[in-house]
Coordinates of C-alpha atoms and ligand atoms in Angstrom, one line a residue:
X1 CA -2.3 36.2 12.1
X2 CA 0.6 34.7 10.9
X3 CA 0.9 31.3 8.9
X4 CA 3.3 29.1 8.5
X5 CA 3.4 26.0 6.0
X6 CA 4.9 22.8 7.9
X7 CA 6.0 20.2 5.4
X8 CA 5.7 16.6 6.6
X9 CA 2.9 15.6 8.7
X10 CA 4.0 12.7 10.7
X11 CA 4.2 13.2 14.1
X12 CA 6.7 15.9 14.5
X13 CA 5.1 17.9 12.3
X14 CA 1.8 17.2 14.0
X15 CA 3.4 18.6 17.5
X16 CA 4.7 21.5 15.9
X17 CA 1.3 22.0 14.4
X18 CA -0.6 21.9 17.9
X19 CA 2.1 23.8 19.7
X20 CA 1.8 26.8 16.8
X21 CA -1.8 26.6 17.1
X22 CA -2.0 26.8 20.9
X23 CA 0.0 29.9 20.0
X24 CA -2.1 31.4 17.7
X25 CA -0.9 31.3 14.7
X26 CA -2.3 29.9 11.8
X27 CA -0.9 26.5 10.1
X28 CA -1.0 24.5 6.9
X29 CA 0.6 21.4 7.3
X30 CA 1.8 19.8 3.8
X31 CA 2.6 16.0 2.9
X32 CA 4.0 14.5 -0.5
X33 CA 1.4 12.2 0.4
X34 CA -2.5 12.2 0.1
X35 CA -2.9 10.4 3.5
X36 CA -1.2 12.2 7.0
X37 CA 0.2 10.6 9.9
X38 CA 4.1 10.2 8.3
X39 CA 5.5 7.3 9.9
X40 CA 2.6 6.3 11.8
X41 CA 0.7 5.2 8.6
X42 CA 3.5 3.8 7.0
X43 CA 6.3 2.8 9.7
X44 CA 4.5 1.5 12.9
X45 CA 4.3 -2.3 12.5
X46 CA 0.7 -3.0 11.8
X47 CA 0.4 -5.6 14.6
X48 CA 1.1 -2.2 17.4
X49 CA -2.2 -1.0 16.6
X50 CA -2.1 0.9 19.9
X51 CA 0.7 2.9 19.1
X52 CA -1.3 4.0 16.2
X53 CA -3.8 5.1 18.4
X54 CA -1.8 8.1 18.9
X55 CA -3.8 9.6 15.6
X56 CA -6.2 10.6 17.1
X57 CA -4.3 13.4 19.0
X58 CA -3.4 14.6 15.6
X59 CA -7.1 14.7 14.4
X60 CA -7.7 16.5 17.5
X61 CA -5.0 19.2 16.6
X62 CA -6.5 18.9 12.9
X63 CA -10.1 20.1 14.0
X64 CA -8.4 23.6 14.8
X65 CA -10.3 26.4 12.8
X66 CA -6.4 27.7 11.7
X67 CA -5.6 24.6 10.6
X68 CA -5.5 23.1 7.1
X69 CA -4.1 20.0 5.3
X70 CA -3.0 20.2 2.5
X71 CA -1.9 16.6 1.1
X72 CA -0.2 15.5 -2.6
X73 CA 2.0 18.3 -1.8
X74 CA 6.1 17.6 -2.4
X75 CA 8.8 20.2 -1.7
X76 CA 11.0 20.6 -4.5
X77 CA 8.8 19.1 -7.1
X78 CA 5.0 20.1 -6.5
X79 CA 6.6 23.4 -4.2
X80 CA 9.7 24.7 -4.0
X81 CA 11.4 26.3 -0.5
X82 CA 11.5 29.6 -2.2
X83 CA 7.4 29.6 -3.2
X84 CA 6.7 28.9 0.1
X85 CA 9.2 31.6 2.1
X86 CA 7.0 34.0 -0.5
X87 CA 3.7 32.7 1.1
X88 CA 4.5 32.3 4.8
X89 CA 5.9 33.8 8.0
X90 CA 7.5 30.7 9.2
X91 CA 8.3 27.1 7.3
X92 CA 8.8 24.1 9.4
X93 CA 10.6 20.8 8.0
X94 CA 9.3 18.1 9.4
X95 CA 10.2 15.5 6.6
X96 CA 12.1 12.9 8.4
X97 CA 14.9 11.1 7.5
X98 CA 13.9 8.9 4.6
X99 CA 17.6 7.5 2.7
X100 CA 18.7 4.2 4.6
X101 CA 22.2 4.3 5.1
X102 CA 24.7 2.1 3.2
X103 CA 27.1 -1.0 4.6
X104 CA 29.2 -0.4 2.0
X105 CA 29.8 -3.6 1.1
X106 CA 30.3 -5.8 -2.0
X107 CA 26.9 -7.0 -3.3
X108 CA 25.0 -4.7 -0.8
X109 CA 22.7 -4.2 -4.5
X110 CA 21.8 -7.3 -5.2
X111 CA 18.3 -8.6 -6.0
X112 CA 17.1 -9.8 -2.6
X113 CA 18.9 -7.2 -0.8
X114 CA 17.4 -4.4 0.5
X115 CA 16.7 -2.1 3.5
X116 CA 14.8 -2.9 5.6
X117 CA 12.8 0.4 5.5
X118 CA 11.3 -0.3 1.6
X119 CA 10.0 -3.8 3.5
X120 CA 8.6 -2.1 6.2
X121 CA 6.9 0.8 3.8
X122 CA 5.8 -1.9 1.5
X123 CA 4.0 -4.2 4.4
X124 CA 2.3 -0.8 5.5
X125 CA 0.8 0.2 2.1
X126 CA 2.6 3.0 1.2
X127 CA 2.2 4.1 -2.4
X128 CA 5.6 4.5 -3.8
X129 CA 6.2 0.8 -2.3
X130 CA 3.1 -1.2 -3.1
X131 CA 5.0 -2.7 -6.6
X132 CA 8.3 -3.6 -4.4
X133 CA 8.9 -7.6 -4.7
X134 CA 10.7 -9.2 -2.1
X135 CA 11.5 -13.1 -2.4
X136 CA 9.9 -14.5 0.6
X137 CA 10.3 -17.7 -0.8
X138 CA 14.2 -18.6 0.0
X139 CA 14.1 -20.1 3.6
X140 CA 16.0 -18.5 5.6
X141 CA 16.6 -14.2 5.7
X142 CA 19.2 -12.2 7.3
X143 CA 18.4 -9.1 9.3
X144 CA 21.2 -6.7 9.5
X145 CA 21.2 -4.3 12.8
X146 CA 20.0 -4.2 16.3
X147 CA 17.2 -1.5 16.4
X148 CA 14.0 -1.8 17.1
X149 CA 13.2 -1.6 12.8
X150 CA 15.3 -4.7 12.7
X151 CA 12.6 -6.6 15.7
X152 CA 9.8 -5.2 13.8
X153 CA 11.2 -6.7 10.3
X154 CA 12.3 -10.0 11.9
X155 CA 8.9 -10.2 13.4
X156 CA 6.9 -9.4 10.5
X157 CA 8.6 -12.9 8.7
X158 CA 7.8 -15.0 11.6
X159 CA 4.1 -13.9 12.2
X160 CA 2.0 -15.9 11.7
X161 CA -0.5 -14.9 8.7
X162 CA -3.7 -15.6 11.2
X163 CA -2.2 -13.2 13.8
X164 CA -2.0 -10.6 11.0
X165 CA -5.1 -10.7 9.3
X166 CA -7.0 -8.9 11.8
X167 CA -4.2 -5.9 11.0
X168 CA -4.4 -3.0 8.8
X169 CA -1.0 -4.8 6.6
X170 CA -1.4 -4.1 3.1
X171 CA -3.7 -7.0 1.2
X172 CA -0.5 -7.5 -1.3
X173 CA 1.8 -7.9 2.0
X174 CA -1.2 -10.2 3.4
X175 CA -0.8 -12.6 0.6
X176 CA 2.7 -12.3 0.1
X177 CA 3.2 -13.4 3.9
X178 CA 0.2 -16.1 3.5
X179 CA 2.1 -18.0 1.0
X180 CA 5.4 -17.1 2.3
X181 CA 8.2 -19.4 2.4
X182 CA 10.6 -17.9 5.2
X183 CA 11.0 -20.1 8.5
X184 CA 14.1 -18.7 9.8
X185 CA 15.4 -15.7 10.7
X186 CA 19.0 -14.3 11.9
X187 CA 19.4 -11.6 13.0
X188 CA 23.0 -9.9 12.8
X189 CA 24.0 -7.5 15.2
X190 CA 27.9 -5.8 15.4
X191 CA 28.4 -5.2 18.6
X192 CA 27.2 -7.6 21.8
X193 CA 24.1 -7.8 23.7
X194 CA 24.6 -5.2 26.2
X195 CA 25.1 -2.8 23.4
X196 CA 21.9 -4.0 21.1
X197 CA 19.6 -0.6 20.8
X198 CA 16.5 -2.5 21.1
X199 CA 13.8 -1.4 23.8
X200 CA 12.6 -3.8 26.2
X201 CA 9.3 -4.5 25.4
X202 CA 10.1 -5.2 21.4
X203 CA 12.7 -7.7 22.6
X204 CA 10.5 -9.5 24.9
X205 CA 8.2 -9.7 22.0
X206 CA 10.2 -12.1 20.0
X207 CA 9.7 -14.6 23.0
X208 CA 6.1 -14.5 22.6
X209 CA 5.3 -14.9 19.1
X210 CA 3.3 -18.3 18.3
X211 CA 4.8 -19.8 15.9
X212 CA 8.7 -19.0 16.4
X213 CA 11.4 -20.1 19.0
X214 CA 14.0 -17.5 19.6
X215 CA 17.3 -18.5 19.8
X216 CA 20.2 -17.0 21.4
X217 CA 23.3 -18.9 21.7
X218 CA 24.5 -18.8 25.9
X219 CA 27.9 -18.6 24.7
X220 CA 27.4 -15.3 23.5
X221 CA 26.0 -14.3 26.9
X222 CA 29.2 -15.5 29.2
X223 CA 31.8 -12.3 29.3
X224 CA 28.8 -9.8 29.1
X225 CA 28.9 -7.7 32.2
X226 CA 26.1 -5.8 33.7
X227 CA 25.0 -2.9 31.9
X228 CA 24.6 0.3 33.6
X229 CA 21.7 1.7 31.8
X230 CA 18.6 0.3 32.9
X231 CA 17.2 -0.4 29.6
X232 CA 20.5 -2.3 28.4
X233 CA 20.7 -3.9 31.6
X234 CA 17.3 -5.7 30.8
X235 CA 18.1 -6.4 27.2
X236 CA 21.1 -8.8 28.8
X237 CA 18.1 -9.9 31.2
X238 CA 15.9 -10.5 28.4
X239 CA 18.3 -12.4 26.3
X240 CA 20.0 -14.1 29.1
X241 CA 16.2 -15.9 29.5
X242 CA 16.3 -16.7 26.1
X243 CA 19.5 -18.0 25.9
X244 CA 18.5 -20.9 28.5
X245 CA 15.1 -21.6 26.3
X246 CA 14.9 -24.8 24.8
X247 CA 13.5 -25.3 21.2
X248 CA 9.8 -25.6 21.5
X249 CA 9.6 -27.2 18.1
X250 CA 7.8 -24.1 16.6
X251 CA 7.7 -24.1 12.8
X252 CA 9.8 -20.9 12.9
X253 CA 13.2 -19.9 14.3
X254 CA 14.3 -16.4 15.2
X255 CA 17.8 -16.5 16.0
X256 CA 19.8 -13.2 17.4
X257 CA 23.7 -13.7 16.7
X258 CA 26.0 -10.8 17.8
X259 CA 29.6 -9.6 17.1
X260 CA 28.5 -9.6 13.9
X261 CA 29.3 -7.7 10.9
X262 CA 28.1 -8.7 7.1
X263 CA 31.5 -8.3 5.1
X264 CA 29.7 -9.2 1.5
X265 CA 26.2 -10.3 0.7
X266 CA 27.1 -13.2 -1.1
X267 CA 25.3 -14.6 -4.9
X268 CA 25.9 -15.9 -8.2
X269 CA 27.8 -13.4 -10.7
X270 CA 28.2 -10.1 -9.9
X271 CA 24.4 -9.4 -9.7
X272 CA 22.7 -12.5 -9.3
X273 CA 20.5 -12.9 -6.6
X274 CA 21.0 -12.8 -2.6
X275 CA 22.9 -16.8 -1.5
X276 CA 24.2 -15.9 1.5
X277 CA 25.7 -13.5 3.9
X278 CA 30.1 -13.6 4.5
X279 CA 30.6 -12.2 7.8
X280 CA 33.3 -10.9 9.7
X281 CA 33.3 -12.0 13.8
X282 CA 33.9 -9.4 15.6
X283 CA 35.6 -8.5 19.7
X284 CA 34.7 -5.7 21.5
X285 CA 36.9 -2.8 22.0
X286 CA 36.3 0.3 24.2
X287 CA 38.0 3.8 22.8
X288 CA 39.2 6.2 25.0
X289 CA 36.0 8.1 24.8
X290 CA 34.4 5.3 26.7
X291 CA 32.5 4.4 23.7
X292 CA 32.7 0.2 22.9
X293 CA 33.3 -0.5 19.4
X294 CA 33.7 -3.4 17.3
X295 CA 36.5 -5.0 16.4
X296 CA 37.2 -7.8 13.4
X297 CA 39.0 -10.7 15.1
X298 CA 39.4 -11.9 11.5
X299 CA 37.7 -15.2 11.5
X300 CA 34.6 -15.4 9.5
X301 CA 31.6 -17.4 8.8
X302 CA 28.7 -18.0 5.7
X303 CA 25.0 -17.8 6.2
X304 CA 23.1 -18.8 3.5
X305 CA 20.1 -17.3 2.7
X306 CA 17.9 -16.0 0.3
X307 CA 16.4 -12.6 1.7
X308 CA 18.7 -10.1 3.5
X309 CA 17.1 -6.8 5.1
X310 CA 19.7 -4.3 5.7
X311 CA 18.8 -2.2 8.9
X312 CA 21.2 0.2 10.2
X313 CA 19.2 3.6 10.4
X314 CA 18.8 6.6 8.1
X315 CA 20.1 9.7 6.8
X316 CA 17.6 12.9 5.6
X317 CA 17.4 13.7 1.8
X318 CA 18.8 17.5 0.9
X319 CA 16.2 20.0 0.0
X320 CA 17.0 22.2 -2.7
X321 CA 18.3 25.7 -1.3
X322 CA 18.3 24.4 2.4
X323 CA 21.8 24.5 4.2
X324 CA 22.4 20.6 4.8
X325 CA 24.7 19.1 7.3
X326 CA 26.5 16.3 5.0
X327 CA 28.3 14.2 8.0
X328 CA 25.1 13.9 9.6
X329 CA 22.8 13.7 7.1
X330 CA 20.3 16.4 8.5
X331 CA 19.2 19.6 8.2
X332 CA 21.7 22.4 9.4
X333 CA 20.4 23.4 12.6
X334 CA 20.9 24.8 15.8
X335 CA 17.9 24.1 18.1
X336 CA 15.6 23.7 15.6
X337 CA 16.5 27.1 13.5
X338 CA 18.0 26.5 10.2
X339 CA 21.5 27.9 10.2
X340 CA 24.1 28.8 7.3
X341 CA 27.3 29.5 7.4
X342 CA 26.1 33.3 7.5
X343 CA 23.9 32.7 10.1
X344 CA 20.4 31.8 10.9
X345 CA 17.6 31.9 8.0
X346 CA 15.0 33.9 8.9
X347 CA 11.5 31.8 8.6
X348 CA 13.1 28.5 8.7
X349 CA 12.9 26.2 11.2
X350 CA 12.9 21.9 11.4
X351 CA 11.7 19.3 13.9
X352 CA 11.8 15.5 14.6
X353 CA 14.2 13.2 12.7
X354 CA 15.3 15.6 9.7
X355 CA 16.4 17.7 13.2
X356 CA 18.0 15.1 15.5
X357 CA 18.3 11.9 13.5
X358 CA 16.5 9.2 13.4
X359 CA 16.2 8.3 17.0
X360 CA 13.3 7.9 20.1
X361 CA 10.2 7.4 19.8
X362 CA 6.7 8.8 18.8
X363 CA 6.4 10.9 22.2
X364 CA 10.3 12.0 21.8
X365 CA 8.6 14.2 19.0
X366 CA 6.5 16.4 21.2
X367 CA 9.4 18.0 23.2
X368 CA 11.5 18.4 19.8
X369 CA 8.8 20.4 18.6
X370 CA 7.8 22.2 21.1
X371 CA 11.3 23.4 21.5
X372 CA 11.3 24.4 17.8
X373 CA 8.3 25.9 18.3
X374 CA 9.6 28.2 21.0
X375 CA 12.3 29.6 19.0
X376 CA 9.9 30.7 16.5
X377 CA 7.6 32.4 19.0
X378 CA 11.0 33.8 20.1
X379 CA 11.3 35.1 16.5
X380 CA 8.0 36.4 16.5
X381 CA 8.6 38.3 19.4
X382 CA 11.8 39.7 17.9
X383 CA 10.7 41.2 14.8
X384 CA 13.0 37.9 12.7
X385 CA 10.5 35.9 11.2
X386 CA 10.1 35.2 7.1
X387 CA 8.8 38.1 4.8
X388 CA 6.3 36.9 2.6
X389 CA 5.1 38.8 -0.2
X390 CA 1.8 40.5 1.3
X391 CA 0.4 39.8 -2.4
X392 CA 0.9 36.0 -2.4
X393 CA 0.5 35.5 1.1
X394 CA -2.9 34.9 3.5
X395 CA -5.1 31.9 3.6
X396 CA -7.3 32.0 0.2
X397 CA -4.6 33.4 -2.2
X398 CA -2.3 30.5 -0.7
X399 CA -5.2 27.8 -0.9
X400 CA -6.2 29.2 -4.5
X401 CA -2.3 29.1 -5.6
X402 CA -2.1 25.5 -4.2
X403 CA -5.1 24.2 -6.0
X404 CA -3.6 25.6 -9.3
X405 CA -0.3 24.1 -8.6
X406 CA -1.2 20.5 -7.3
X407 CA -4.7 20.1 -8.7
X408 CA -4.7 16.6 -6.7
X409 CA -4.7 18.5 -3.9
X410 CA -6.3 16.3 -0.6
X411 CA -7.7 18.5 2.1
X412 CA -8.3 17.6 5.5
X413 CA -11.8 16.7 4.6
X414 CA -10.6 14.5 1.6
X415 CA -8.5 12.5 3.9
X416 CA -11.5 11.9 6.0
X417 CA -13.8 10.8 3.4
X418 CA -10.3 8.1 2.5
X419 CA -10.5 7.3 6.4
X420 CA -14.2 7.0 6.2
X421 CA -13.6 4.7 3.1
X422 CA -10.8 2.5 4.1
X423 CA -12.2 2.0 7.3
X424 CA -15.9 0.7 6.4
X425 CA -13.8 -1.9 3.8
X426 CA -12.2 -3.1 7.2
X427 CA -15.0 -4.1 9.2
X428 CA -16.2 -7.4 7.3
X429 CA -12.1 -8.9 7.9
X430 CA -12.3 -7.3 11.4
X431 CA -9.6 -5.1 10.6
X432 CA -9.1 -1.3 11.3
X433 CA -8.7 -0.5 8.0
X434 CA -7.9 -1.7 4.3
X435 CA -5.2 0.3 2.8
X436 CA -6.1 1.9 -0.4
X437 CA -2.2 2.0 -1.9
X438 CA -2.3 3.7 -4.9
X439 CA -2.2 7.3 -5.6
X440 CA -5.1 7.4 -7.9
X441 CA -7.6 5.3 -5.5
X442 CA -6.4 7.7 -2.8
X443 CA -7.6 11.2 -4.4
X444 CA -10.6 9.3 -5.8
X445 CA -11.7 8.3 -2.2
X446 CA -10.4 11.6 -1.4
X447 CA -13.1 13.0 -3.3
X448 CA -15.9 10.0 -2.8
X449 CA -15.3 8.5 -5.8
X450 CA -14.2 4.8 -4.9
X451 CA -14.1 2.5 -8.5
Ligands
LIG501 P1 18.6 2.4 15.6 O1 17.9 2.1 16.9 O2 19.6 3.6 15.6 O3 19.5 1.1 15.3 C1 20.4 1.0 14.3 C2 21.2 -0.3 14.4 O4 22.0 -0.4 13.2 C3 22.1 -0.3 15.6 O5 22.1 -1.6 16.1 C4 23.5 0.0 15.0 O6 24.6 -0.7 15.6 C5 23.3 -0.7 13.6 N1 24.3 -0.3 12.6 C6 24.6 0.9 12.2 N2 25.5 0.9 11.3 C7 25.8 -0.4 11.1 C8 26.8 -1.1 10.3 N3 27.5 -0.4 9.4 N4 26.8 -2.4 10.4 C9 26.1 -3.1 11.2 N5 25.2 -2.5 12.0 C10 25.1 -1.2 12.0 O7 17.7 2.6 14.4 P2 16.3 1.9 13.9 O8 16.2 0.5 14.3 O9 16.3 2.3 12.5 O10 15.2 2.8 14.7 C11 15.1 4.2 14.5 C12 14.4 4.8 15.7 O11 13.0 4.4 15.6 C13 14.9 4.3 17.0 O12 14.8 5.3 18.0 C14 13.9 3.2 17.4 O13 13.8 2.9 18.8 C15 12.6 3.8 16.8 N6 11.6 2.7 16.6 C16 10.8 2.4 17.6 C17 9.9 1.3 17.4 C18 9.0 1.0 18.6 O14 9.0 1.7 19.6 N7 8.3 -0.1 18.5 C19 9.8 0.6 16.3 C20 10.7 1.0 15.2 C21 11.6 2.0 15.4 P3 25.5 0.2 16.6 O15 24.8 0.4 17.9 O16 26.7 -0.7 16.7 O17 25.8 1.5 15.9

């Protein structure tokens, strides 16, 4: 039977998981982490509980006999590309996109800046973020891009505590949000309304919340023509209702301003903290590839403010001895094989955002994978897969080598007994769960030891 080691199990390499089981072969899926479930765990805004429903698909695929979990596991520092090409037919990077990308602009560093994507990991308990500070205490905050991780940020400072203590948000987040000092929120976008990337129900979401009015200024609405793409179109739809909202008198303001662009995130000294925002107003300009762009006009404006989130996607992290595509800041690839400039490399293959970029959602996963997945059954077919060496390779000598290397090792059934543990510690809050977010409290549950 041949195995291959997927490394990264969010939901991409969840799909690729099912689709290799489904054709026969045998998988052990790896995470640097203890706990699976990638970005669901640590991404998904923990008031969308039912999109983090989708787990228990990926429990499903986890009951196959072939499969095994193998968690605590990081590429390039617990493993390395080359032990695992020695152990398995086929390895599948599934390890997202985790490097925010930069503005580029003066005081981008400063203390109260940051992306938006350590806030988001932070809220959601994940264990390299559960020390992160961020000054909730300033007023108002600035939320720099127009994707759907900008909504989920901007939401997150407006909730209301009550609204989120029936959620699975990490207890620091919980009482860092209880005594929370934010009551505004702007959020900055480059380009106009038409071309925001938000989806429609996220948008329509801000005009729900309880305790926030959403502001949209109707002069920024006037010259915006009907977007041909349906979900654009109803973004204009969306905001054009907002626009003609009147202030409710909600304790909270969220407040979308386009044509935007943050020229210098303003403070005292070179690295004091975060004052306020300079930016640049921009027109819009379409290029000749049809593509509209922004454009500075060269007036500017200040927003003060005390907390800025910086929002505008993700690039992949290099692994060592895997070709990398710099510009793009993924994985060389063509159709999900791992290519060099000689070619493709046998036994490597990648899925979801380390593939494509950071872009669609949960579901947008499957088909990736599953196209991945059918190159490597192509492979299999063809006689081009990896060679491992027959004396490392095969399920006990690879379990037995893991165990030696990673002795912190979580198994499937570990990360059950965490589920088991962090779920029960829910129920007296009503809540689905209550993060456990350090390492050592993770294996320990791991291994039904809570302290
Ligand atoms: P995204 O959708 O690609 O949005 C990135 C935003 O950053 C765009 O508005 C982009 O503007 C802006 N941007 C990029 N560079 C900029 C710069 N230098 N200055 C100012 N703005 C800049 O990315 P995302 O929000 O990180 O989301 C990633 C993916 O996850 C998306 O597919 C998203 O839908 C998905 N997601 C889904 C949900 C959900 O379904 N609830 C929640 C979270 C995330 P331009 O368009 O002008 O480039």
């Amino acid at each position: 039977m041949n195995r291959a080691a997927i490394v990264g199990a969010g939901p991409s390499g969840f799909y690729a998981a099912d689709a290799l089981l489904k054709a026969g072969w045998a998988v052990d899926l790896l995470d640097a982490l203890p706990t699976p479930y990638g970005l669901v765990r640590a991404g998904v805004a923990p008031d969308h509980p039912k999109i983090k429903s989708v787990t228990r698909v990926y429990a499903k695929t986890a009951a196959h006999e072939a499969f095994r979990f193998f968690g605590g596991v990081e590429l390039g520092t617990g493993v390395t590309r080359e032990d695992l090409l020695a152990r398995y037919q086929a390895i599948v990077y599934a390890i997202g996109t985790s490097l925010d990308n930069r503005l580029g602009i003066p005081g981008e560093d400063r203390p109260g800046s940051h992306p938006a994507t350590d806030f988001v990991a932070w809220y959601n308990g994940h264990p390299h973020f559960a020390d992160h500070m961020f000054k909730l205490d300033g007023g108002r905050a600035v939320v720099i891009g127009n994707g759907n991780v900008a909504i989920d940020v901007a939401r997150m400072l407006v909730l209301d505590p009550r609204e989120l203590a029936p959620t699975d948000t990490a207890d620091h987040a919980l009482e860092a949000f209880g005594m929370a000092g934010v009551n505004e929120v702007i959020l900055l976008g480059r380009r106009g309304p038409a071309e925001a990337a938000f989806t429609n129900p996220e948008l329509r979401e801000l005009g729900e919340l309880e305790r926030a009015d959403v502001i949209v200024d109707p002069a920024q609405l006037e010259d915006v023509a009907e977007p041909e793409d349906t979900t654009k179109r109803r973004n204009v739809e969306i905001l054009r209702d907002y626009a003609q909202r009147p202030l409710t008198g909600k304790s909270h303001r969220l407040e979308l301003r386009f044509l935007r662009s943050p020229l210098e995130i303003l403070g005292d000294g070179e690295d004091g903290p975060v004052t306020g925002v300079r930016v640049g107003i921009n027109r819009l300009v379409t290029a000749p590839d049809g593509r509209v762009r922004a454009e500075p006009t060269g007036q500017e404006e200040t927003i003060e403010c005390g907390l800025v989130l910086r929002s505008i996607g993700y690039r992949g992290t290099p692994v060592a001895g895997v070709p990398f595509d710099d510009a793009r800041g993924l994985i060389r690839n063509d159709g999900g094989r791992v290519v060099s400039d000689e070619g493709p490399c046998p036994g490597e293959y990648v899925v979801g955002w380390i593939k494509r970029g950071p872009s669609g959602v949960i579901g947008t996963n499957k088909k990736d994978a599953n196209d991945t997945v059918s190159h490597i059954l192509e492979d299999e077919a063809a006689g081009r897969l990896g060679m491992p060496d027959p004396e490392l390779g095969g399920a006990e000598a690879v379990q037995a080598w893991l165990v030696a290397r990673v002795p912190d090792v979580v198994t499937w059934a570990g990360w059950e007994a965490i589920d088991a543990y962090e779920s029960e510690m829910g129920i007296p809050a009503g809540r689905p769960r209550v993060k456990l977010v350090r390492l050592a409290q993770l294996v320990e549950a791991s291994r039904g030891q809570q302290s």
